[in-house]
Amino acid sequence: MENRKKIFVSAYACEPDLGSEVGVGWHWVLEMSRRFDLWVLTRKSNRRAIENWRKSVCEGGNGVDTELAACARNIHFLYFDLPRWARWWKKGRRGVHLYYTLWQTFSNKLVRETMQREGIEIFHHLTYGNVLWKVSAYGQKCPYFIWGPVGGLETIPSQYTRYYSAKSRIQEFVRRILVGTVRFSFGFRQRCKNASLILCKTDITRQCIPAAYRDKAVLFTDVAVENMENYISQEPGKVKEHVDFLTVGRLEGWRGFDLVLEAFAKAKFEWQLRTVAGETLKPLHLTVMGNGPDAVKLQQHARQLGLTQSDLTFTGRVPMQTYRKFISGSDVVVNASLKEGAVTVSFDSLSLGKPLICLDTTGYTRYFDSDYSILIPRLEEGEERKREDVIASLSQAMLCLLDDELRDKMGENAYKAGAKFSWDEHGREICDIILKCVSLQDN
């Protein structure tokens, strides 16, 4: 009988059928459960969705996925939250950092008791994947401490932030200070020292790991391609009236939505000039999907750029099913995030055969090449290039992908590439790197 290793997983964010970090936590847990027995600690607020999933998978009748049911039996979920009276002040993302720190502190007893009772020697801190944030005091001192994938040491150059709201500028200023002093942080250095393996989302983060511990740091993305063939909605041979660009994410400064709006307005103007010259061309349309603190500011900015309702749609936050239908019906996905953000939608573009335009963040973008994407170098601090040059590059990429033949070809290449970066493939990589780490340390 296979000797399955036991792993304790700290997954604050972990829930089925969601995107972003919550979905990442969920996918990793599922993939790891194929090879390991897991004890997964997450928030009580995730319990209902997880237990409903478990019930549907294990008691789904004749249509049950036996492999998925086997995975479900390999996962032991533990739920923890502070009492209601101690978290009344937390609402949505408000107070999340403080609450997360308290959650890690007060759940430490549960981590220790469970690992000792079950004889677990491997502790994996999965979410939140930020090197600046706290990790279980007991877990990180276990024989095998796997940390990540983590990021959080990327900063935004001032040429971008000067266009942000006052609040966002202050947040980025504080962030620069934290990142600049991280090498003096006792907690960060201890986590680096204790870790058996550090999975880094970006090369920027990997280079910030102290040299003494950098040999334990590996570049490793947290996201893969999810199979969404059921959402391919476009009918064969159907001619669309517009060329639809889609950009998705939380509406906040560092995600680059202001860059997308300005690039789109520039592309629209140049496209209209060609129309005036006598060419018959499809109109352009941009969909901005998501909600966040910059929503009103971005809508005002769009009006200042002369973009109308026929050019642009702000959808707000939408359910996952709606998101999948939107991305299936789009022609091009745009991700102008200035650090690792909107990674899920970028990989979803592969699943549904959509060309991608994005800024190179030194992390997930290493999976994308010119056969199915247009990567634009991110402006760095002190560089001679300007923000306007990045916008011009984004605009030219949009204009380039208005060519139906090129867009279709890149879409086909994206779909083919998606098979190489599926969760099945990434799951094998995840399990292999954990086993290799444990094996090396044993020797």
XYZ file of C-alpha atoms in Angstrom:
443
model
C 0.000 0.000 0.000
C 1.291 3.474 -0.869
C 2.919 5.279 2.056
C 1.260 8.671 1.799
C 2.966 11.512 3.618
C 0.929 13.770 5.867
C 0.954 17.534 5.384
C -0.600 20.272 7.475
C -1.690 23.143 5.195
C -2.413 26.657 6.438
C -4.902 28.024 3.904
C -6.616 31.107 5.308
C -8.091 31.726 1.824
C -9.537 28.478 0.452
C -12.980 27.990 -1.076
C -14.349 26.156 -4.136
C -15.510 27.839 -7.344
C -13.912 31.222 -6.692
C -11.039 33.076 -8.303
C -8.052 35.005 -6.994
C -6.149 33.791 -3.910
C -9.175 31.927 -2.545
C -9.351 29.832 -5.714
C -5.576 29.310 -5.699
C -5.766 27.897 -2.166
C -8.550 25.561 -3.222
C -6.811 24.264 -6.361
C -3.555 23.613 -4.518
C -5.324 21.639 -1.821
C -7.112 19.498 -4.418
C -3.926 18.788 -6.357
C -1.897 17.972 -3.244
C -4.601 15.588 -2.014
C -3.879 13.287 -4.972
C -0.520 12.337 -3.432
C -0.741 13.338 0.236
C -3.066 13.139 3.235
C -3.891 16.707 4.177
C -5.042 18.522 7.272
C -6.159 21.932 5.985
C -6.752 24.852 8.310
C -8.988 27.583 6.922
C -11.575 30.108 8.075
C -14.957 29.083 9.450
C -16.574 31.410 6.917
C -15.419 28.983 4.190
C -17.031 25.983 5.883
C -20.460 25.981 4.241
C -19.098 26.124 0.684
C -16.498 23.440 1.420
C -18.926 21.052 3.118
C -21.472 21.514 0.308
C -18.738 20.648 -2.180
C -17.721 17.588 -0.190
C -21.319 16.407 0.013
C -21.916 16.852 -3.719
C -18.671 15.056 -4.592
C -19.025 12.144 -2.179
C -22.801 11.690 -2.373
C -23.474 12.744 -5.944
C -25.007 9.446 -7.083
C -24.051 7.686 -10.307
C -22.504 10.813 -11.813
C -19.913 11.162 -9.045
C -16.290 11.698 -10.053
C -14.578 8.798 -8.262
C -11.116 10.409 -8.435
C -12.426 13.652 -6.977
C -14.290 11.716 -4.283
C -11.037 9.950 -3.379
C -9.320 13.350 -3.113
C -12.081 14.610 -0.832
C -11.511 11.674 1.520
C -7.805 12.551 1.726
C -8.537 16.063 3.031
C -9.344 16.767 6.688
C -10.608 20.337 7.006
C -10.142 22.285 10.229
C -11.986 25.569 10.715
C -10.969 28.444 12.920
C -12.087 32.032 13.459
C -11.945 34.482 16.306
C -15.202 34.809 18.293
C -17.747 37.190 16.793
C -17.217 39.702 19.594
C -13.501 39.838 18.725
C -13.981 40.470 15.005
C -16.932 42.866 14.846
C -14.638 45.499 13.334
C -13.655 43.376 10.322
C -15.839 43.833 7.264
C -14.821 42.498 3.845
C -11.247 43.635 3.122
C -11.339 46.251 5.868
C -8.983 45.201 8.647
C -7.918 42.032 6.825
C -4.199 42.364 7.653
C -4.773 42.815 11.375
C -7.369 40.042 11.469
C -5.095 37.683 9.527
C -2.274 38.348 12.020
C -4.584 37.590 14.950
C -5.899 34.497 13.134
C -2.374 33.126 12.693
C -1.540 33.901 16.328
C -4.581 32.348 17.961
C -4.829 29.344 15.627
C -1.265 28.321 16.517
C -2.496 26.092 19.366
C -4.756 24.187 16.959
C -1.833 23.767 14.532
C 0.409 22.382 17.275
C -2.196 20.022 18.758
C -3.236 18.630 15.376
C 0.290 18.066 14.084
C 1.394 16.386 17.296
C -1.717 14.198 17.529
C -1.542 13.071 13.886
C 2.250 12.750 13.744
C 2.582 15.356 10.942
C 6.072 16.665 10.222
C 5.419 18.762 7.074
C 3.883 22.218 7.436
C 2.906 24.121 4.292
C 1.962 27.786 4.593
C -0.112 28.329 1.452
C -2.316 31.420 1.796
C -1.931 34.294 2.177
C 1.162 34.171 -0.004
C 2.875 37.359 1.141
C 6.382 37.218 2.622
C 5.633 40.211 4.832
C 2.741 38.491 6.596
C 2.818 36.258 9.650
C 3.198 32.454 9.613
C 2.262 29.987 12.371
C 4.996 30.065 15.035
C 4.751 26.300 15.538
C 4.395 25.392 11.873
C 7.481 27.227 10.675
C 9.673 25.373 13.190
C 8.552 21.909 12.070
C 11.078 19.503 10.480
C 9.787 20.496 7.018
C 8.437 24.003 6.490
C 7.255 24.778 2.943
C 6.509 28.445 2.375
C 4.506 29.697 -0.555
C 4.144 30.483 -3.306
C 4.887 33.903 -1.867
C 5.361 37.387 -3.272
C 4.852 40.828 -1.857
C 8.241 42.475 -2.402
C 7.343 44.155 -5.692
C 6.932 47.938 -5.595
C 5.374 50.343 -8.094
C 7.602 53.027 -9.678
C 6.641 56.634 -8.929
C 5.944 57.345 -12.608
C 2.807 55.242 -12.158
C 1.830 56.112 -8.592
C 1.738 59.884 -9.158
C -1.562 59.267 -10.985
C -3.088 57.319 -8.084
C -5.523 58.564 -5.474
C -4.032 60.091 -2.326
C -4.871 56.962 -0.338
C -3.199 54.659 -2.878
C -0.097 56.886 -3.011
C 0.215 56.732 0.770
C -0.246 52.945 0.751
C 2.471 52.513 -1.862
C 4.796 54.886 0.025
C 4.380 52.796 3.186
C 4.868 49.643 1.145
C 8.173 50.918 -0.281
C 9.399 51.554 3.262
C 8.392 48.040 4.374
C 10.041 46.416 1.366
C 13.150 48.573 1.731
C 13.588 47.516 5.363
C 12.514 43.871 5.022
C 16.094 42.614 5.229
C 16.151 43.986 8.800
C 12.887 42.229 9.728
C 13.512 39.516 12.328
C 10.281 37.693 11.415
C 11.115 37.620 7.689
C 14.666 36.393 8.257
C 13.452 33.709 10.650
C 10.917 32.455 8.118
C 13.651 32.318 5.476
C 15.964 30.486 7.878
C 13.336 27.979 9.031
C 11.967 27.197 5.572
C 12.949 23.960 3.872
C 11.592 25.310 0.575
C 10.548 28.838 -0.461
C 8.299 28.997 -3.519
C 8.559 32.504 -5.018
C 5.924 33.939 -7.354
C 8.366 36.352 -8.993
C 12.080 36.690 -9.568
C 11.880 40.052 -7.796
C 10.835 38.229 -4.608
C 13.439 35.485 -5.085
C 16.241 38.052 -5.388
C 15.105 39.660 -2.115
C 15.572 36.429 -0.152
C 18.808 36.801 1.892
C 21.765 35.274 0.030
C 22.350 32.773 2.835
C 18.924 31.201 2.186
C 18.430 31.858 -1.524
C 19.403 28.312 -2.490
C 16.082 27.226 -0.920
C 14.110 29.689 -3.076
C 12.538 28.456 -6.312
C 10.564 30.419 -8.911
C 7.123 28.794 -8.875
C 3.768 30.212 -9.975
C 0.653 29.734 -7.863
C -1.841 29.501 -10.758
C -2.532 27.114 -13.629
C -5.066 26.699 -16.433
C -8.533 25.557 -15.442
C -10.578 23.573 -17.962
C -13.462 25.833 -19.035
C -14.476 24.200 -22.320
C -18.118 24.229 -21.202
C -18.009 28.023 -21.404
C -16.886 28.318 -25.023
C -19.937 30.213 -26.253
C -19.092 31.684 -29.616
C -20.885 29.928 -32.442
C -18.702 28.711 -35.323
C -18.841 31.122 -38.257
C -20.701 33.793 -36.309
C -19.456 37.296 -37.124
C -19.254 39.644 -34.137
C -20.146 43.307 -34.446
C -17.356 44.484 -32.127
C -13.827 43.536 -31.210
C -14.172 43.025 -27.461
C -11.306 43.634 -25.032
C -11.705 42.414 -21.458
C -9.771 43.445 -18.347
C -10.562 41.970 -14.919
C -9.580 42.511 -11.304
C -10.089 44.540 -8.173
C -10.239 48.217 -9.133
C -7.224 49.627 -7.312
C -4.173 51.599 -8.394
C -1.483 48.957 -8.857
C -3.611 46.838 -11.178
C -3.116 49.312 -14.019
C -6.688 49.956 -15.110
C -5.819 53.602 -15.739
C -3.198 52.394 -18.233
C -5.750 50.194 -20.001
C -8.284 53.028 -20.279
C -5.735 55.455 -21.729
C -4.347 52.831 -24.117
C -7.850 51.893 -25.265
C -8.803 55.546 -25.851
C -5.627 56.016 -27.895
C -6.291 52.848 -29.917
C -9.899 53.907 -30.533
C -8.793 57.307 -31.852
C -6.278 55.779 -34.257
C -8.836 53.203 -35.370
C -11.379 55.943 -36.100
C -8.834 57.745 -38.269
C -8.558 54.621 -40.408
C -12.357 54.481 -40.640
C -12.484 58.100 -41.803
C -9.896 57.211 -44.441
C -12.411 54.854 -46.007
C -11.757 51.455 -44.441
C -14.741 49.472 -43.159
C -13.759 48.488 -39.647
C -15.459 46.910 -36.646
C -15.832 49.201 -33.631
C -13.826 48.509 -30.474
C -15.322 47.764 -27.074
C -13.719 47.432 -23.648
C -15.233 45.664 -20.640
C -13.811 46.474 -17.198
C -14.877 43.777 -14.755
C -14.514 44.134 -11.010
C -15.134 46.480 -8.118
C -12.892 48.341 -5.722
C -11.891 51.678 -4.205
C -10.959 53.236 -7.572
C -14.250 52.436 -9.332
C -15.625 56.005 -9.344
C -12.226 57.516 -10.159
C -11.805 55.203 -13.154
C -15.299 55.960 -14.454
C -14.564 59.687 -14.243
C -11.245 59.131 -16.005
C -12.996 57.236 -18.799
C -15.388 60.158 -19.373
C -12.461 62.598 -19.444
C -10.888 60.425 -22.150
C -14.055 60.757 -24.221
C -15.098 57.114 -23.827
C -18.857 56.586 -23.991
C -21.193 53.772 -22.970
C -20.959 52.338 -26.467
C -17.163 52.108 -26.083
C -16.892 50.908 -22.533
C -18.752 48.818 -19.937
C -18.045 48.737 -16.202
C -19.734 45.579 -14.928
C -18.865 45.845 -11.244
C -18.303 42.616 -9.370
C -20.015 39.620 -10.980
C -20.551 35.948 -10.013
C -18.004 33.423 -11.263
C -20.457 32.002 -13.799
C -20.988 35.451 -15.318
C -17.258 36.100 -15.420
C -16.687 32.866 -17.330
C -19.335 33.768 -19.889
C -17.820 37.218 -20.361
C -14.293 35.937 -20.906
C -15.613 33.284 -23.290
C -17.340 35.961 -25.356
C -14.360 38.340 -25.415
C -11.751 38.558 -28.176
C -8.666 39.735 -26.272
C -7.761 39.713 -22.561
C -5.727 42.649 -21.194
C -3.845 42.534 -17.886
C -1.891 45.707 -17.123
C -1.252 44.785 -13.492
C 2.083 46.196 -12.320
C 2.859 43.211 -10.109
C 1.421 39.704 -9.734
C -2.290 40.416 -10.145
C -5.131 39.148 -12.359
C -3.047 36.019 -12.812
C -6.117 33.786 -12.801
C -7.734 35.624 -15.706
C -4.458 35.502 -17.635
C -4.368 31.708 -17.393
C -8.095 31.548 -18.151
C -7.299 33.303 -21.431
C -5.326 30.190 -22.409
C -8.155 27.856 -21.441
C -10.582 29.689 -23.709
C -8.156 30.481 -26.533
C -7.892 34.259 -26.088
C -4.764 36.285 -26.920
C -3.329 38.091 -23.899
C -1.799 41.566 -23.602
C 0.057 42.055 -20.322
C 2.930 43.728 -18.525
C 5.914 41.550 -17.660
C 5.994 41.133 -13.877
C 8.836 38.516 -13.810
C 6.496 35.892 -12.399
C 3.623 34.142 -14.198
C 4.476 35.970 -17.440
C 7.401 33.615 -18.036
C 4.792 31.068 -19.176
C 3.571 33.341 -21.984
C 5.348 33.780 -25.317
C 4.765 35.738 -28.512
C 2.805 32.910 -30.165
C -0.250 33.765 -28.081
C 0.536 36.875 -26.061
C 2.071 40.331 -26.237
C 4.328 41.024 -23.243
C 5.216 44.631 -22.537
C 8.187 45.438 -20.263
C 7.122 47.120 -17.041
C 8.615 50.575 -16.496
C 11.173 50.457 -13.687
C 12.228 53.214 -11.292
C 14.797 55.552 -12.857
C 14.322 54.181 -16.367
C 14.416 56.589 -19.295
C 11.162 55.226 -20.666
C 8.034 56.959 -19.438
C 4.558 55.870 -18.404
C 3.333 57.249 -21.748
C 5.631 54.797 -23.559
C 4.012 51.875 -21.747
C 0.563 53.197 -22.648
C 1.641 53.564 -26.283
C 2.886 49.960 -26.291
C -0.409 48.745 -24.830
C -2.310 50.727 -27.457
C -0.219 49.342 -30.309
C -0.773 45.822 -28.992
C -4.531 46.422 -29.073
C -4.343 47.744 -32.633
C -2.202 44.785 -33.657
C -4.819 42.346 -32.384
C -7.590 44.005 -34.394
C -6.313 41.935 -37.291
C -8.854 39.072 -37.408
C -6.445 36.562 -38.906
C -3.661 37.278 -36.407
C -6.077 37.278 -33.483
C -7.556 33.921 -34.512
C -4.098 32.408 -34.963
C -2.897 33.606 -31.570
C -6.142 32.353 -30.018
C -5.540 28.875 -31.454
C -1.982 28.915 -30.099
C -3.247 30.029 -26.687
C -5.695 27.141 -26.545
C -2.984 24.620 -27.481
C -0.587 26.070 -24.907
C -3.238 25.826 -22.199
C -2.927 22.023 -22.122
C 0.724 22.340 -21.085
C -0.125 24.551 -18.115
C -3.227 22.735 -16.811
C -3.890 22.118 -13.119
C -3.222 18.412 -13.742
C 0.277 19.241 -14.988
C 0.898 21.881 -12.335
C -0.405 19.523 -9.652
C 2.277 16.996 -10.562
C 4.901 19.753 -10.344
C 3.595 20.801 -6.917
C 3.709 17.286 -5.496
C 7.080 16.498 -7.076
C 8.802 19.581 -5.682
C 7.445 18.876 -2.182
C 8.585 15.236 -2.309
C 11.999 16.279 -3.644
C 12.380 18.806 -0.824
C 11.518 16.241 1.859
C 13.739 13.606 0.248
C 16.745 15.950 0.034
C 16.377 17.029 3.633
C 16.081 13.398 4.775
C 19.395 12.648 3.065
